[in-house]
Coordinates of C-alpha atoms in Angstrom, one line a residue:
M21 CA 60.7 100.6 104.0
K22 CA 61.1 98.4 107.2
K23 CA 64.4 98.8 108.9
Q24 CA 66.4 96.8 111.4
L25 CA 69.6 98.1 113.7
L26 CA 72.4 95.5 114.3
V27 CA 75.1 96.4 116.8
T28 CA 77.9 94.2 117.6
A29 CA 81.1 94.9 119.6
D30 CA 84.4 93.6 120.9
R31 CA 87.5 94.6 122.5
G32 CA 89.0 96.5 119.4
E33 CA 85.9 98.0 117.5
T34 CA 82.1 98.7 117.5
R35 CA 80.3 97.9 114.3
V36 CA 76.7 99.2 113.3
A37 CA 74.5 97.8 110.3
I38 CA 71.2 99.1 109.2
L39 CA 69.0 96.5 107.5
E40 CA 66.3 97.8 104.9
S41 CA 63.5 95.7 103.3
E42 CA 60.9 97.0 101.2
D43 CA 57.2 96.8 102.1
G44 CA 55.7 93.6 101.1
R45 CA 59.1 91.8 100.9
K46 CA 60.0 89.0 103.4
S47 CA 61.2 90.5 106.7
A48 CA 63.7 87.8 106.6
D49 CA 65.4 88.9 103.5
P50 CA 66.7 92.5 104.4
R51 CA 69.7 93.9 102.7
V52 CA 72.4 95.8 104.5
A53 CA 72.1 99.5 103.5
E54 CA 74.5 101.3 105.8
L55 CA 77.6 100.3 107.7
Y56 CA 79.3 102.2 110.4
I57 CA 82.7 101.1 112.3
E58 CA 84.5 102.8 115.0
R59 CA 87.7 101.7 116.4
R60 CA 89.0 102.2 120.0
G61 CA 90.9 105.4 120.4
S62 CA 90.1 106.5 116.6
G63 CA 86.5 107.1 116.6
S64 CA 84.5 109.9 115.0
I65 CA 84.7 113.4 116.6
V66 CA 82.0 114.8 114.6
G67 CA 79.6 116.5 117.5
N68 CA 82.4 117.0 120.0
I69 CA 82.7 120.4 121.5
Y70 CA 86.3 121.9 122.2
K71 CA 87.4 124.8 123.9
G72 CA 90.0 125.9 121.3
K73 CA 92.7 128.5 121.0
V74 CA 93.1 130.6 117.8
D75 CA 96.3 129.7 116.1
N76 CA 96.2 131.7 113.0
V77 CA 93.7 134.1 111.1
L78 CA 94.1 134.2 107.5
G79 CA 92.1 136.9 105.8
G80 CA 92.8 135.8 102.0
L81 CA 91.0 132.5 103.0
E82 CA 88.4 134.0 105.2
A83 CA 89.4 131.3 108.0
A84 CA 91.2 130.7 111.0
F85 CA 92.9 127.7 112.3
V86 CA 92.1 126.6 115.8
D87 CA 94.3 124.5 118.2
T88 CA 91.5 122.2 119.7
G89 CA 94.2 119.9 121.4
L90 CA 94.1 117.2 118.4
D91 CA 97.1 116.3 116.0
K92 CA 96.1 118.8 113.6
N93 CA 94.5 122.5 113.8
G94 CA 90.8 122.7 112.9
F95 CA 89.4 124.7 110.2
L96 CA 87.0 127.5 111.0
H97 CA 85.5 129.4 108.1
A98 CA 83.9 132.9 108.2
D99 CA 80.6 131.3 107.5
D100 CA 80.9 129.2 110.6
V101 CA 81.8 132.1 112.8
V102 CA 78.9 132.9 115.3
I103 CA 79.2 135.8 117.8
P104 CA 76.0 137.1 119.6
G105 CA 75.1 140.5 118.6
V106 CA 77.8 140.8 115.9
E107 CA 77.1 140.4 112.1
V108 CA 79.8 138.4 110.4
A109 CA 80.5 139.0 106.6
R110 CA 79.5 136.0 104.6
R111 CA 80.1 134.5 101.3
G112 CA 77.5 134.6 98.6
R113 CA 75.0 137.3 97.2
G114 CA 75.3 140.5 98.9
G115 CA 77.7 138.8 101.7
R116 CA 80.8 141.1 100.9
G117 CA 80.7 144.4 102.4
K118 CA 78.2 143.7 105.1
G119 CA 79.5 142.9 108.7
K120 CA 83.0 142.4 110.2
Q121 CA 85.7 140.5 108.5
I122 CA 86.9 137.5 110.3
T123 CA 90.4 139.4 110.9
E124 CA 88.2 141.8 112.9
L125 CA 86.5 139.1 114.9
L126 CA 89.4 136.8 115.8
K127 CA 92.9 137.2 116.9
P128 CA 95.7 134.7 117.5
G129 CA 95.7 133.4 121.0
Q130 CA 91.9 134.1 121.5
E131 CA 89.8 131.4 123.1
V132 CA 86.7 130.3 121.3
L133 CA 84.1 127.3 121.8
V134 CA 83.8 125.2 118.6
Q135 CA 82.1 122.1 117.4
A136 CA 83.5 119.5 115.1
V137 CA 81.2 119.2 112.2
K138 CA 83.6 117.1 109.9
D139 CA 86.3 114.6 110.7
P140 CA 89.9 115.0 110.0
L141 CA 90.2 113.5 106.3
K142 CA 93.4 112.4 104.6
T143 CA 95.9 115.4 104.9
K144 CA 93.0 118.0 106.2
G145 CA 92.1 118.7 109.9
P146 CA 88.7 118.7 111.1
R147 CA 86.1 121.3 110.0
L148 CA 84.8 123.4 113.0
S149 CA 81.7 125.7 113.5
M150 CA 81.0 128.1 116.3
Q151 CA 77.3 127.4 115.9
L152 CA 77.1 124.7 118.5
S153 CA 74.2 122.2 118.5
I154 CA 73.3 119.3 120.9
A155 CA 71.3 116.7 119.2
G156 CA 68.5 114.5 121.1
R157 CA 66.4 111.9 119.3
L158 CA 63.5 114.2 118.4
L159 CA 65.2 117.6 118.5
V160 CA 68.4 119.6 118.0
Y161 CA 68.9 122.3 120.4
V162 CA 70.8 125.3 119.1
P163 CA 71.7 127.7 122.1
Q164 CA 72.8 130.3 119.8
G165 CA 69.8 130.0 117.4
E166 CA 66.3 131.1 117.4
G167 CA 62.8 129.7 116.4
V168 CA 61.8 126.2 115.4
G169 CA 62.8 124.5 112.1
V170 CA 61.4 121.2 111.0
S171 CA 63.0 118.6 108.8
R172 CA 62.0 118.9 105.0
R173 CA 62.0 115.1 104.8
L174 CA 58.5 115.3 106.4
T175 CA 55.4 116.0 104.5
D176 CA 53.9 119.6 104.8
G177 CA 51.0 118.8 106.7
E178 CA 53.2 117.0 109.3
R179 CA 55.9 119.8 109.3
D180 CA 53.1 122.3 110.1
R181 CA 51.7 120.2 112.9
L182 CA 55.0 119.4 114.7
R183 CA 55.9 123.1 114.3
K184 CA 52.5 124.1 116.3
A185 CA 53.2 121.3 118.7
A186 CA 57.0 122.4 119.4
G187 CA 56.0 126.1 119.2
K188 CA 55.1 126.4 123.0
I189 CA 58.0 124.8 124.4
D190 CA 60.5 126.8 126.5
L191 CA 63.8 127.1 124.4
Q192 CA 65.5 129.3 127.1
G193 CA 66.5 131.8 124.5
G194 CA 67.9 129.3 121.9
G195 CA 66.7 127.5 118.9
A196 CA 65.5 124.0 117.8
I197 CA 65.3 121.8 114.9
I198 CA 62.6 119.1 114.7
R199 CA 64.2 115.8 113.5
T200 CA 62.6 113.5 111.0
A201 CA 62.5 110.9 113.6
A202 CA 59.8 113.3 115.4
Q203 CA 57.1 112.2 112.9
G204 CA 54.0 111.4 115.0
G205 CA 55.7 113.2 118.1
K206 CA 53.4 115.1 120.6
R207 CA 54.3 118.5 122.7
E208 CA 54.8 116.2 125.8
D209 CA 57.6 114.5 123.9
F210 CA 59.3 117.5 123.0
E211 CA 59.0 119.1 126.4
R212 CA 60.7 116.0 128.1
E213 CA 63.5 116.0 125.5
I214 CA 64.3 119.7 125.6
K215 CA 64.6 119.6 129.4
Y216 CA 67.4 116.8 128.8
L217 CA 69.1 118.9 126.2
H218 CA 69.2 121.8 128.6
K219 CA 70.7 119.9 131.4
L220 CA 73.5 118.8 128.7
H221 CA 74.0 122.4 127.9
E222 CA 74.4 123.5 131.3
V223 CA 77.0 120.6 132.0
L224 CA 78.7 122.0 128.5
C225 CA 78.8 125.6 129.9
K226 CA 80.2 124.7 133.3
R227 CA 83.1 122.6 131.7
A228 CA 83.8 125.4 129.4
E229 CA 84.4 127.9 132.1
E230 CA 86.5 125.4 134.4
T231 CA 88.7 123.9 131.7
P232 CA 91.9 125.6 130.4
A233 CA 92.1 125.7 126.5
P234 CA 92.9 123.8 124.5
A235 CA 90.6 120.9 125.4
M236 CA 87.3 118.9 124.7
V237 CA 84.3 119.9 127.1
F238 CA 81.6 117.7 125.4
Q239 CA 81.9 114.5 123.8
E240 CA 79.4 113.1 121.4
A241 CA 77.7 109.9 122.2
D242 CA 79.4 106.7 121.1
L243 CA 78.6 105.0 117.9
S244 CA 75.8 102.6 119.0
V245 CA 73.8 105.5 120.7
R246 CA 74.6 107.8 118.1
V247 CA 73.0 105.8 115.2
A248 CA 70.1 104.8 117.2
R249 CA 69.3 108.3 118.3
D250 CA 69.7 109.6 114.8
I251 CA 67.5 106.9 112.9
F252 CA 65.5 104.9 115.3
S253 CA 62.0 105.6 114.9
G254 CA 58.6 104.0 113.9
Q255 CA 60.2 102.7 110.7
F256 CA 62.2 100.4 112.7
E257 CA 61.2 96.9 113.6
R258 CA 64.0 96.2 116.2
A259 CA 67.4 97.0 117.3
I260 CA 69.6 93.8 117.9
V261 CA 72.6 93.9 119.9
D262 CA 75.2 91.1 120.8
D263 CA 77.2 93.1 123.7
P264 CA 75.7 93.4 127.0
K265 CA 77.5 96.7 127.7
Q266 CA 76.2 98.1 124.5
H267 CA 72.7 96.8 125.1
H268 CA 72.7 98.5 128.5
R269 CA 73.9 102.1 127.1
L270 CA 70.8 101.7 124.5
E271 CA 68.4 100.7 127.2
S272 CA 69.5 103.5 129.3
F273 CA 69.1 105.9 126.4
F274 CA 65.6 104.7 125.3
T275 CA 64.5 104.9 128.9
R276 CA 65.4 108.5 129.3
T277 CA 64.2 109.5 125.8
A278 CA 62.0 106.9 124.2
P279 CA 60.5 104.5 126.7
E280 CA 57.9 103.1 124.0
L281 CA 60.7 101.8 122.1
L282 CA 62.3 99.6 124.7
E283 CA 60.2 96.8 123.7
R284 CA 62.0 96.9 120.3
L285 CA 65.5 96.5 121.9
E286 CA 66.7 92.9 121.8
L287 CA 70.2 91.1 123.3
Y288 CA 71.3 88.6 120.8
K289 CA 72.3 85.3 122.1
G290 CA 72.6 83.2 119.0
E291 CA 75.6 80.8 118.4
E292 CA 76.1 82.2 114.8
P293 CA 77.8 85.6 114.9
L294 CA 75.3 88.5 114.5
F295 CA 76.9 90.1 111.6
E296 CA 77.3 86.5 109.9
R297 CA 73.6 85.9 110.7
Y298 CA 72.3 88.8 108.9
G299 CA 74.8 89.0 106.0
A300 CA 76.5 92.1 107.4
E301 CA 80.0 90.5 107.5
E302 CA 79.8 89.7 103.7
A303 CA 78.7 93.5 103.0
I304 CA 81.6 94.7 104.8
Q305 CA 84.1 92.6 102.5
S306 CA 82.1 93.8 99.5
T307 CA 83.1 97.3 100.0
L308 CA 86.6 96.7 99.3
S309 CA 85.7 95.3 95.6
R310 CA 85.9 97.6 92.5
R311 CA 83.3 95.4 90.7
V312 CA 79.6 95.2 92.0
D313 CA 77.4 92.8 89.9
L314 CA 73.9 93.7 89.2
P315 CA 71.0 91.1 88.9
S316 CA 70.6 91.2 85.2
G317 CA 74.3 90.3 84.7
G318 CA 75.2 94.0 84.3
Y319 CA 78.0 95.5 86.7
L320 CA 79.6 98.7 88.1
M321 CA 83.3 99.8 88.2
I322 CA 83.9 102.0 91.4
D323 CA 87.2 103.9 91.2
Y324 CA 88.5 106.3 93.9
A325 CA 90.5 109.5 93.3
E326 CA 91.5 112.5 95.6
A327 CA 89.2 114.7 94.3
M328 CA 86.2 112.4 93.1
T329 CA 84.7 108.9 92.9
V330 CA 83.8 107.6 89.3
I331 CA 81.4 105.0 88.7
D332 CA 81.2 103.3 85.4
V333 CA 78.1 101.2 84.3
N334 CA 78.5 98.2 81.9
S335 CA 76.1 95.9 80.5
G336 CA 78.2 92.9 81.1
S337 CA 76.4 89.8 80.1
F338 CA 73.1 91.1 79.9
I339 CA 71.7 90.9 76.3
G340 CA 68.1 91.5 77.0
R341 CA 65.1 89.7 77.4
G342 CA 63.3 87.4 74.6
K343 CA 63.8 87.3 70.9
G344 CA 62.4 90.9 70.4
A345 CA 64.7 92.6 72.7
R346 CA 65.8 95.9 71.5
L347 CA 69.2 97.7 72.3
E348 CA 67.5 100.8 73.8
D349 CA 65.6 98.4 76.2
T350 CA 68.4 96.6 77.3
I351 CA 70.5 99.8 78.0
V352 CA 67.6 101.3 80.1
R353 CA 67.0 98.2 82.1
T354 CA 70.5 98.0 82.8
N355 CA 70.8 101.7 83.9
L356 CA 67.7 101.5 86.0
E357 CA 69.2 98.7 87.9
S358 CA 72.4 100.6 88.3
A359 CA 70.9 103.8 89.5
E360 CA 69.4 102.0 92.6
E361 CA 72.6 99.9 93.1
V362 CA 74.7 103.0 93.0
V363 CA 72.8 104.8 95.7
R364 CA 73.1 101.7 97.7
Q365 CA 76.9 101.6 97.5
L366 CA 77.2 105.1 98.2
R367 CA 75.3 104.6 101.5
L368 CA 77.2 101.3 102.0
R369 CA 80.5 102.7 101.5
D370 CA 79.8 106.0 102.7
I371 CA 81.3 107.8 99.6
G372 CA 81.5 111.5 100.0
G373 CA 82.9 114.6 97.7
I374 CA 82.4 114.8 93.8
I375 CA 80.8 111.7 92.2
V376 CA 80.6 111.0 88.7
I377 CA 78.4 108.2 87.3
D378 CA 78.8 107.1 83.5
F379 CA 75.7 105.5 82.6
I380 CA 75.4 103.8 79.3
D381 CA 74.3 106.2 76.7
M382 CA 70.5 106.4 75.8
S383 CA 69.3 107.9 72.7
R384 CA 65.7 109.0 74.0
S385 CA 65.6 111.9 76.4
R386 CA 62.6 110.2 78.0
N387 CA 64.5 107.1 79.0
R388 CA 67.3 109.6 80.5
E389 CA 64.8 111.3 82.6
T390 CA 63.5 108.0 83.9
V391 CA 67.1 107.0 85.1
L392 CA 67.5 110.3 86.6
T393 CA 64.3 110.1 88.4
T394 CA 65.1 106.7 89.7
L395 CA 68.4 107.8 90.8
R396 CA 66.8 110.7 93.0
K397 CA 64.1 108.6 94.4
A398 CA 66.6 106.2 95.5
L399 CA 68.6 109.1 97.2
D400 CA 65.6 109.8 99.3
E401 CA 66.4 107.1 101.5
D402 CA 70.1 108.6 102.0
R403 CA 70.3 110.8 105.3
T404 CA 73.5 112.4 104.1
K405 CA 73.0 115.8 102.2
T406 CA 73.3 115.2 98.4
Y407 CA 73.0 117.3 95.1
V408 CA 72.4 115.9 91.7
V409 CA 72.7 117.6 88.4
E410 CA 71.0 116.9 85.1
I411 CA 72.6 114.1 82.7
S412 CA 75.3 115.9 80.7
P413 CA 75.6 116.0 76.9
L414 CA 78.2 113.2 77.5
G415 CA 75.9 111.0 79.3
L416 CA 77.2 111.4 82.7
V417 CA 75.6 112.2 86.1
E418 CA 77.4 114.7 88.3
M419 CA 76.2 114.7 91.9
T420 CA 78.1 115.5 95.3
R421 CA 77.5 113.9 98.5
Q422 CA 78.4 115.3 101.9
N423 CA 81.8 113.9 103.1
V424 CA 81.6 114.0 107.0
T425 CA 83.4 111.0 108.3
E426 CA 85.7 108.2 106.9
G427 CA 83.7 105.3 105.4
V428 CA 84.2 101.6 105.8
R429 CA 86.9 101.2 103.1
E430 CA 89.0 104.0 104.2
I431 CA 88.7 102.4 108.1
L432 CA 89.5 98.8 107.0
T433 CA 92.3 99.8 104.6
K434 CA 95.5 101.7 104.3
A435 CA 97.6 102.7 101.1
C436 CA 99.7 99.9 99.6
P437 CA 103.4 100.6 100.9
T438 CA 104.6 99.3 97.4
C439 CA 102.5 101.3 95.0
E440 CA 101.7 104.0 97.8
G441 CA 98.0 104.2 96.7
E442 CA 98.7 104.6 93.0
G443 CA 97.3 101.1 92.2
V444 CA 100.1 100.4 89.8
V445 CA 103.7 99.4 90.1
L446 CA 106.6 99.2 87.5
S447 CA 106.8 96.0 85.4
E448 CA 109.6 93.7 85.8
E449 CA 110.7 94.6 82.4
T450 CA 111.0 98.5 83.0
V451 CA 112.9 97.6 86.2
A452 CA 115.2 95.4 84.6
I453 CA 116.2 97.9 81.9
D454 CA 116.6 100.6 84.5
A455 CA 118.9 97.9 86.6
E456 CA 121.1 97.4 83.4
R457 CA 122.0 101.0 83.5
Q458 CA 122.6 100.9 87.2
L459 CA 125.0 97.7 86.6
R460 CA 127.0 99.5 83.9
E461 CA 127.4 102.7 86.4
L462 CA 128.4 100.5 89.1
A463 CA 131.2 98.9 87.1
A464 CA 132.3 102.4 86.2
E465 CA 132.4 103.7 89.6
R466 CA 134.0 100.9 91.3
P467 CA 136.8 99.6 89.1
D468 CA 138.7 97.6 91.5
A469 CA 135.8 95.1 92.2
E470 CA 135.9 91.8 89.9
S471 CA 132.4 90.6 90.9
F472 CA 129.2 91.9 92.5
L473 CA 126.3 90.6 94.5
I474 CA 123.1 92.5 93.7
A475 CA 119.8 92.1 95.4
V476 CA 116.9 92.5 93.2
H477 CA 113.5 90.9 92.9
P478 CA 113.3 87.5 91.5
E479 CA 111.4 88.5 88.4
V480 CA 113.7 91.2 87.8
S481 CA 116.8 88.9 87.9
T482 CA 114.9 86.4 85.6
E483 CA 114.7 89.2 83.1
L484 CA 118.3 89.9 83.4
V485 CA 119.7 86.4 83.0
A486 CA 117.0 84.6 81.3
G487 CA 114.9 87.2 79.5
P488 CA 114.9 88.1 75.8
G489 CA 118.7 88.3 74.7
A490 CA 119.9 87.5 78.3
P491 CA 121.0 91.1 78.9
I492 CA 123.5 90.2 81.6
H493 CA 125.8 88.6 79.2
G494 CA 126.2 91.7 77.3
I495 CA 126.7 93.9 80.2
E496 CA 129.3 91.4 81.7
A497 CA 131.1 91.4 78.0
D498 CA 131.3 95.2 78.0
T499 CA 132.3 95.8 81.6
G500 CA 134.6 92.8 82.1
R501 CA 132.7 92.2 85.6
R502 CA 130.8 89.4 86.8
F503 CA 127.2 89.9 88.3
H504 CA 125.3 87.7 90.5
F505 CA 121.9 88.1 92.0
E506 CA 120.1 87.5 95.1
G507 CA 116.5 88.2 96.3
S508 CA 113.1 87.1 97.3
E509 CA 109.4 87.7 96.3
A510 CA 109.0 90.0 99.6
L511 CA 111.3 92.5 98.1
P512 CA 109.8 95.6 96.3
I513 CA 109.8 95.2 92.5
D514 CA 112.2 98.2 92.1
H515 CA 114.6 97.2 94.8
F516 CA 118.2 97.5 94.1
A517 CA 121.0 97.2 96.5
V518 CA 124.8 96.1 96.4
L519 CA 125.3 93.2 99.0
L520 CA 128.8 92.3 98.4
E521 CA 131.8 93.2 95.9
G522 CA 135.1 91.8 95.7
S523 CA 137.0 89.0 93.8
R524 CA 135.2 86.5 91.7
E525 CA 135.7 83.5 94.1
D526 CA 134.4 85.6 97.2
V527 CA 131.3 86.8 95.5
E528 CA 130.6 83.2 94.1
E529 CA 131.1 81.7 97.6
R530 CA 128.4 83.8 99.0
A531 CA 126.3 83.9 95.8
L532 CA 126.0 80.3 94.5
P533 CA 123.7 78.4 96.9
F534 CA 125.1 75.0 96.0
R535 CA 128.4 73.3 94.7
E536 CA 128.6 70.6 92.4
G537 CA 128.3 67.1 94.0
E538 CA 126.1 68.4 97.1
E539 CA 123.0 66.6 98.2
V540 CA 120.1 68.4 99.5
L541 CA 116.6 67.6 100.5
V542 CA 114.1 69.5 98.3
T543 CA 110.3 69.7 97.6
I544 CA 109.4 68.9 94.2
Q545 CA 106.9 71.8 93.2
E546 CA 105.9 71.5 89.6
P547 CA 106.4 69.8 86.4
H548 CA 109.4 70.8 84.1
M549 CA 108.3 73.0 81.4
Y550 CA 109.8 71.2 78.6
N551 CA 110.3 67.6 79.9
E552 CA 107.5 65.6 81.4
D553 CA 109.8 63.3 83.1
D554 CA 111.7 65.8 84.9
A555 CA 110.3 68.4 87.8
V556 CA 111.5 71.7 89.4
A557 CA 112.2 72.7 92.9
K558 CA 112.8 76.1 94.1
L559 CA 114.5 78.2 96.7
D560 CA 113.4 81.6 96.7
A561 CA 113.7 82.5 92.9
Y562 CA 116.8 79.9 92.5
V563 CA 115.4 76.9 90.2
I564 CA 116.6 73.4 90.5
S565 CA 115.8 71.2 87.6
V566 CA 115.7 67.6 88.9
A567 CA 115.8 64.8 86.1
G568 CA 113.4 62.0 86.7
A569 CA 111.2 63.6 89.2
G570 CA 108.1 64.0 87.3
R571 CA 106.2 61.6 89.5
L572 CA 107.1 63.2 92.9
I573 CA 105.1 66.5 92.6
G574 CA 104.5 67.8 96.1
Q575 CA 106.9 65.2 97.7
K576 CA 110.2 65.7 99.3
T577 CA 113.3 63.9 98.1
L578 CA 117.1 63.9 98.1
V579 CA 118.7 65.2 95.1
R580 CA 122.4 65.5 94.1
I581 CA 123.5 68.7 92.7
E582 CA 125.2 68.2 89.1
K583 CA 125.5 71.8 87.8
V584 CA 125.5 75.2 89.4
G585 CA 124.3 78.3 87.5
R586 CA 123.7 81.9 88.3
S587 CA 119.9 81.5 88.5
A588 CA 119.4 77.6 88.3
A589 CA 120.9 74.3 88.9
E590 CA 120.7 70.9 87.6
A591 CA 120.4 68.0 89.7
E592 CA 119.5 64.2 89.5
L593 CA 117.6 62.0 92.1
V594 CA 119.8 60.0 94.8
D595 CA 118.6 56.3 94.6
P596 CA 115.7 56.9 92.4
P597 CA 112.7 55.3 94.5
P598 CA 110.5 52.7 92.8
A599 CA 107.0 54.1 91.7
A600 CA 105.2 52.1 94.4
S601 CA 107.3 54.0 97.2
A602 CA 108.3 57.1 95.6
G603 CA 109.7 59.8 98.2
S604 CA 110.2 57.3 101.1
D605 CA 112.8 54.9 102.5
G606 CA 112.2 51.3 102.9
D607 CA 110.5 51.7 106.2
G608 CA 108.3 54.7 105.0
S609 CA 110.0 57.6 106.5
E610 CA 111.6 60.6 105.0
R611 CA 115.5 60.8 104.5
S612 CA 117.1 63.4 106.9
G613 CA 117.8 66.8 105.3
R614 CA 121.9 66.5 106.0
R615 CA 124.0 67.1 103.0
R616 CA 126.4 64.3 102.0
G617 CA 129.7 65.0 100.1
S618 CA 129.4 68.8 100.7
R619 CA 132.2 71.0 100.8
G620 CA 130.8 73.4 103.4
G621 CA 128.1 75.5 104.0
R622 CA 127.4 79.2 102.6
G623 CA 126.5 80.9 105.6
R624 CA 123.3 82.4 104.0
R625 CA 121.6 79.1 103.0
K626 CA 119.9 76.5 105.2
S627 CA 121.0 73.0 105.3
T628 CA 118.0 71.9 103.0
A629 CA 116.5 73.5 99.9
D630 CA 112.7 73.2 100.8
A631 CA 110.7 75.4 98.6
G632 CA 107.8 74.9 100.9

């Protein structure tokens, strides 16, 4: 698998994309596999080390909350408490009863050195650990650890070789983990890197001594350096950067840690934006869509919930290949495509937590195993820790994926202020029925008012005035009151407010946009529903039917109001223009928007009724 790294930066954010192409494919046709976005002032804190102060210790949760100076206290579980020479009671088999409880080890007000291992997500604060680690390109140095561990992603033979190569380096009483990127590394490479990591640890310890809690004492590298450090290895063909400052940072990092990789670092100077040139911009936009199309014609539907993400596989327009195509073969083909695309979407969107995949039901156990094997093989390319369960009797695959930082979708979006993230809003019919009740209550509570002006969404007022049975007439007959409505499309669908109450004349003066005989300049928007010779103009939700304006769609013209109603008016053209010069005066210029014959303005309306 060949890979490329793209880095683009501007004043507001830094974006990183990883491109992948299978061996044998044209290198000019890579696909975006992973995306990372970091905004100024709101980047990831994973890897940062803080000198914190214990705020509270909860024995029932086996955890402590630590003030690190951030908006929310961090969560420190007993499993992540590390105190040299002290055994801590852990969860799991044999954990209970062995070692000291967290309430014996930590007290409110106590200062501790902790590292963020998970970003604050939604309502939760950051997850913390007292097991500190400082990451390099080849090694992760663990000051409180011991021995040398090796990444399990490497082959057994390479793991043994690397363990021997790193076994003789001086760890100064700590431990180390050899990373996947160290494949092919030599002892000299490890010695050079461990010296660099030891210097970072010395700086950390000095800052921790001098800095009062709570405060950050060590900051993880910025996004571009962090991603390059974690994944830039022999598999990578090149790293392309379009920002001189980011290019300089990466150049300095590689000079210090991997001089042999400098020749693969490239400063992009093309005219076309870097992310558009390689399709990364399109990939970012695709992460906002629920539907993901498959090459065969099938598609995925991705739905997010608080506790899990559900992915549904559909065959769509795919009906198999050839005349002899069988249903089971069609299903298996769709599921195999889906297994690979699901993993790509998990990585692209950085989806974490519980994930349930609803594959199309397969009758043969051999086919179910094939799909599961394909899914697991695709997950081998995913650097994030995952766990997959066998296909359940219901045909579902359950899996978990470590949730460390916010994904692209969470960074780019916010909850809808109208539906508050629910994804649905009340229908206009439901709101209109509720509004009927409120109008009756209003009439009973305020007996002195003859008429009311109510602010509601235009679709709701349409349901009340012109909907089935015209409910407003029944309400007015029962209550003896008169109701007028006002509102724009910008109002929430369930908005209801009393704008004015009083005599019928006073409310109508404010509520009705025009008076009979007024001339106004309007934009003819659409044909009339029932008469092809007529047309319609709109002012917010107020409809003006214009007789004889069917030829003037999209044009401005002067009309005379003939009849004024609660939600609509009827009008006719002033000096209907000839067909050859519709919408213009004899000299080709538009008429002015000044009213003629008006009996005065209404205060809330402009001098024209342009719908544009």
